[in-house]
Amino acid sequence: GSLTVRRCAFFDNENGILTRDDKALAVAIEDSEFARNGAGDGLSHGVYVGAIAKLTIRGSYFHSGKVGHLIK
């Protein structure tokens, strides 16, 4: 399948978006903001995408992550 996230805000989450490994999955993130995400343990992230077919990010702002990656 596919997931498109457009003009959304993800604040103060453990993982803003988390996917599993799925070689058929396509994820698009457009004009969205991710801030202060992560549990502070280094194991959670703003966006954590597994082995998927395609990840596209356009016009989005990632900032103020808590220890983990902004995008992994």
Short mmCIF file of C-alpha atoms in Angstrom, two decimals:
data_model
loop_
_atom_site.label_atom_id
_atom_site.label_comp_id
_atom_site.label_asym_id
_atom_site.label_seq_id
_atom_site.Cartn_x
_atom_site.Cartn_y
_atom_site.Cartn_z
CA GLY A 1 0.00 0.00 0.00
CA SER A 2 0.94 3.61 0.32
CA LEU A 3 0.73 6.37 2.90
CA THR A 4 0.71 10.10 2.15
CA VAL A 5 0.95 12.55 5.04
CA ARG A 6 0.31 16.13 3.94
CA ARG A 7 0.21 19.35 6.02
CA CYS A 8 0.30 17.51 9.36
CA ALA A 9 2.08 18.18 12.65
CA PHE A 10 3.64 15.53 14.91
CA PHE A 11 4.70 16.92 18.29
CA ASP A 12 5.82 15.20 21.50
CA ASN A 13 5.39 11.61 20.26
CA GLU A 14 7.56 8.57 20.94
CA ASN A 15 7.71 7.88 17.17
CA GLY A 16 6.00 10.38 14.88
CA ILE A 17 5.63 7.76 12.11
CA LEU A 18 6.82 4.15 12.43
CA THR A 19 6.61 1.55 9.63
CA ARG A 20 7.46 -2.09 9.43
CA ASP A 21 9.58 -3.70 6.74
CA ASP A 22 7.36 -4.00 3.64
CA LYS A 23 8.99 -3.92 0.21
CA ALA A 24 5.61 -2.94 -1.34
CA LEU A 25 5.07 0.14 0.89
CA ALA A 26 5.57 3.74 -0.31
CA VAL A 27 5.49 6.64 2.16
CA ALA A 28 5.30 10.32 1.20
CA ILE A 29 5.61 13.14 3.75
CA GLU A 30 4.79 16.62 2.42
CA ASP A 31 4.68 20.06 4.03
CA SER A 32 4.59 18.62 7.56
CA GLU A 33 6.37 19.37 10.83
CA PHE A 34 7.93 16.96 13.32
CA ALA A 35 9.14 18.36 16.65
CA ARG A 36 10.20 17.07 20.10
CA ASN A 37 9.60 13.45 19.09
CA GLY A 38 11.37 10.49 20.68
CA ALA A 39 11.27 9.02 24.16
CA GLY A 40 14.76 10.28 25.01
CA ASP A 41 16.15 6.73 25.03
CA GLY A 42 17.89 6.91 21.64
CA LEU A 43 15.66 4.09 20.33
CA SER A 44 12.75 6.21 19.13
CA HIS A 45 12.68 8.80 16.37
CA GLY A 46 10.65 11.46 14.53
CA VAL A 47 10.19 9.13 11.55
CA TYR A 48 11.38 5.52 11.63
CA VAL A 49 10.93 3.76 8.29
CA GLY A 50 11.84 0.11 7.78
CA ALA A 51 12.88 -1.55 4.52
CA ILE A 52 10.22 -0.18 2.17
CA ALA A 53 9.98 0.49 -1.57
CA LYS A 54 10.12 4.29 -1.41
CA LEU A 55 10.28 7.19 1.06
CA THR A 56 9.69 10.73 -0.24
CA ILE A 57 9.96 13.83 1.94
CA ARG A 58 9.18 17.31 0.55
CA GLY A 59 8.84 20.70 2.19
CA SER A 60 8.84 19.33 5.73
CA TYR A 61 10.55 20.59 8.89
CA PHE A 62 12.17 18.20 11.41
CA HIS A 63 13.62 19.67 14.60
CA SER A 64 14.20 19.36 18.36
CA GLY A 65 14.39 15.57 18.48
CA LYS A 66 14.97 13.94 21.88
CA VAL A 67 18.20 11.90 21.55
CA GLY A 68 17.08 9.66 18.61
CA HIS A 69 17.23 10.45 14.90
CA LEU A 70 14.95 12.96 13.25
CA ILE A 71 14.61 10.55 10.30
CA LYS A 72 15.82 6.95 10.41
#
